[in-house]
Tab-separated table of C-alpha atoms in Angstrom:
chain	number	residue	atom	x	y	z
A	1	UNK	CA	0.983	30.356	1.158
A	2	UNK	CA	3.541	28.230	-0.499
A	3	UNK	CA	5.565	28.234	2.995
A	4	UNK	CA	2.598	26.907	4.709
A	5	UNK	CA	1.843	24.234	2.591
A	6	UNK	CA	5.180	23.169	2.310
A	7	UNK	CA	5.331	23.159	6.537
A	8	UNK	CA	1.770	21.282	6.351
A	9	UNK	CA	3.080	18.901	3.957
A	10	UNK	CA	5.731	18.024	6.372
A	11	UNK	CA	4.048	17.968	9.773
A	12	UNK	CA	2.206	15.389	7.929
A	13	UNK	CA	5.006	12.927	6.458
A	14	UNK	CA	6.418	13.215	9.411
A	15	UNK	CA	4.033	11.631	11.542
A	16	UNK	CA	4.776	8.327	12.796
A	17	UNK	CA	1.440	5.854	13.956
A	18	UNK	CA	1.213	2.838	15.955
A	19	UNK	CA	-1.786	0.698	15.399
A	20	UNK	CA	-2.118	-2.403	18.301
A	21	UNK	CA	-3.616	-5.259	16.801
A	22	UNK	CA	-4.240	-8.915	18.466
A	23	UNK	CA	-1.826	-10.291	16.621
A	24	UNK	CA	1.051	-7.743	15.614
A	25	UNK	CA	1.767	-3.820	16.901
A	26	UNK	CA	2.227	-2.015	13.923
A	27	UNK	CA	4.549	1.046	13.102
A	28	UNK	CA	3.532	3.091	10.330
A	29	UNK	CA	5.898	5.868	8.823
A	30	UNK	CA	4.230	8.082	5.707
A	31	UNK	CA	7.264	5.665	4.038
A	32	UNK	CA	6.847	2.471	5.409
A	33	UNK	CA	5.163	-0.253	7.989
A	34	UNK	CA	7.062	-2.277	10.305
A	35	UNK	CA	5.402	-5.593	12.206
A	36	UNK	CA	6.287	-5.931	15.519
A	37	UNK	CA	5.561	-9.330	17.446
A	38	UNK	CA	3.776	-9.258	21.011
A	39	UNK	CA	6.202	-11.556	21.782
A	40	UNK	CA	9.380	-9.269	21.787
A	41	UNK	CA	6.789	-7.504	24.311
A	42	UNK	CA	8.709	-7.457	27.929
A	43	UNK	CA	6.894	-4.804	29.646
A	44	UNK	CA	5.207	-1.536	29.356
A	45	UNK	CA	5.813	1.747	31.040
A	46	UNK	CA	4.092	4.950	31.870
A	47	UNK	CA	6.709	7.416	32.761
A	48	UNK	CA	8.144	11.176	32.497
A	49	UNK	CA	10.163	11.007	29.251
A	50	UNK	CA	12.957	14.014	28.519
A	51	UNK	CA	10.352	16.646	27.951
A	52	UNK	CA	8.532	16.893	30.988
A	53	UNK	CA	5.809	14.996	29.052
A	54	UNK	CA	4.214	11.512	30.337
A	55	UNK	CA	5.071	8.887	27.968
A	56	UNK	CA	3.633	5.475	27.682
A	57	UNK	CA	6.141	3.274	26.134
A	58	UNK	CA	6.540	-0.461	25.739
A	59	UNK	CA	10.331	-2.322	26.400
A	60	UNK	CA	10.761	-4.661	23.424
A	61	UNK	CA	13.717	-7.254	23.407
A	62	UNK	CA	15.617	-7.687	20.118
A	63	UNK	CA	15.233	-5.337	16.856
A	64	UNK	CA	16.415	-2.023	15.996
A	65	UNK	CA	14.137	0.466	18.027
A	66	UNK	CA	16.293	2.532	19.658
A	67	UNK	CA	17.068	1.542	23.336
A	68	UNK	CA	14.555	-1.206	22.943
A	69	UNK	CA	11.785	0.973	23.424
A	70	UNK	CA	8.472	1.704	21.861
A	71	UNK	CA	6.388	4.920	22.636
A	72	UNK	CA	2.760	4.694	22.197
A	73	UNK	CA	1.602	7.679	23.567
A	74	UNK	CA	3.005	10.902	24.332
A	75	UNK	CA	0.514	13.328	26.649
A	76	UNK	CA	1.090	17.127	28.720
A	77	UNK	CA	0.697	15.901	32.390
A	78	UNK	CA	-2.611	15.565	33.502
A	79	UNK	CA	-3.805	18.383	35.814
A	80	UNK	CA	-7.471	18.296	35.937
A	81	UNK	CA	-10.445	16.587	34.675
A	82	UNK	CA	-11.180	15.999	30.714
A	83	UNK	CA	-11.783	19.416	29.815
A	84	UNK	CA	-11.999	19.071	25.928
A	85	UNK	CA	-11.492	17.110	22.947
A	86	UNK	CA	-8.019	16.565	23.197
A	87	UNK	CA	-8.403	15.703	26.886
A	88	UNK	CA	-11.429	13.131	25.969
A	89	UNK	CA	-9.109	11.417	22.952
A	90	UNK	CA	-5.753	11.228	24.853
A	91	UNK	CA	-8.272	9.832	27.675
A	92	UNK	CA	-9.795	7.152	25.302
A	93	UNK	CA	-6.116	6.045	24.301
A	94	UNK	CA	-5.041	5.387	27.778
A	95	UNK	CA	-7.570	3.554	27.936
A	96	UNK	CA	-7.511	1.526	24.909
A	97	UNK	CA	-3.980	0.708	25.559
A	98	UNK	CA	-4.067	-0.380	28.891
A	99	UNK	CA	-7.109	-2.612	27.859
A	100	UNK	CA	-4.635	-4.133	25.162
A	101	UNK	CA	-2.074	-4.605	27.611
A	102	UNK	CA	-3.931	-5.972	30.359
A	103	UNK	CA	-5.414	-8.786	27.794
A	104	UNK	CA	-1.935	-9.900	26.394
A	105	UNK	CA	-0.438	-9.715	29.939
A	106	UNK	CA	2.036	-7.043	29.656
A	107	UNK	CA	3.205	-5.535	32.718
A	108	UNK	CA	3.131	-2.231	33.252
A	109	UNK	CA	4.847	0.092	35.341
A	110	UNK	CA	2.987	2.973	36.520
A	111	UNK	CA	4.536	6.552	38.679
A	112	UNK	CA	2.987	6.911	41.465
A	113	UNK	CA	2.137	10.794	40.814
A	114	UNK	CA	0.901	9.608	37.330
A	115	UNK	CA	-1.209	6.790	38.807
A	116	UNK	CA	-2.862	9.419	41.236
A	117	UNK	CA	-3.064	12.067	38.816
A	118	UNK	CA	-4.915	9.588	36.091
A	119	UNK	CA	-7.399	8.155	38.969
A	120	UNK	CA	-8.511	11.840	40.464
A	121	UNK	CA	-8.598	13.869	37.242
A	122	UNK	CA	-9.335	11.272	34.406
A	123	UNK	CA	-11.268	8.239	37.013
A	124	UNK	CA	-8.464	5.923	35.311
A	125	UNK	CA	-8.119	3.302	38.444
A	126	UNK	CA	-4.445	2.495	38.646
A	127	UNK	CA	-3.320	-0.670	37.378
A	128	UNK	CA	-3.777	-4.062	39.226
A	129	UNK	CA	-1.524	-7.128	39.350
C-alpha cells in the first residue's frame, strides 16, 4: 500500500500543466508557475515527437525552455474515430488549441498524414491560411 501511494504521490507532483489564457500561456509545475508572453509566440507545430507520439508544440523565441519549444499536447496517433473518453478529451483539446491559435494568429504547421488522419477519424478540417 505504502509503495502505491508513494508512486501516486509522484505521478501527481510530477505533472506539468499548461493553461492558454488571452493574455499569458501559463506553465504550472506542482512547485511553481511560469508566465509566458504570446509575444515570444513564433509558431506552432503539430508533429511526430521522439516517441512515435503526435505532439503539438509551440516555437517560442527567447527564455529558457529547452530548444525554444513548448509542448501543449502530447496524443497516441489517431487511428479511428473518437471511440471513448480519452479520445473525446484529447479531441476537445485539439480543438481548443487550435481555436486559441487561430485567434492570436499563430501559425501552425501541420503533417500531412496528421492533417488527414485528424479530418477522417476526428472531422478536425485541416488548418487554413
Amino acid at each position: 500500500g505504502a509503495v502505491a501511494a508513494t508512486a501516486a504521490l509522484v505521478a501527481l507532483f510530477n505533472r506539468d500543466a499548461v493553461i492558454l489564457t488571452d493574455r499569458i500561456i501559463y506553465r504550472r509545475t506542482p512547485w511553481s508557475v511560469d508566465g509566458i508572453d504570446w509575444d515570444r509566440v513564433v509558431a506552432g507545430r503539430f508533429g511526430l515527437d521522439e516517441r512515435g507520439r503526435w505532439s503539438l508544440a509551440l516555437d517560442l523565441n527567447g527564455g529558457t525552455e529547452p530548444h525554444g519549444e513548448l509542448v501543449l499536447l502530447s496524443i497516441p496517433p489517431v487511428t479511428g474515430p473518437v471511440s471513448g473518453a480519452y479520445d473525446l478529451r484529447k479531441r476537445e483539446q485539439v480543438n481548443e488549441i487550435r481555436d486559441m491559435l487561430r485567434r492570436k494568429k499563430v501559425p501552425v504547421t501541420v503533417l500531412p498524414e496528421i492533417a488527414g488522419a485528424l479530418h477522417e477519424h476526428w472531422k478536425i478540417a485541416p488548418p487554413t491560411g
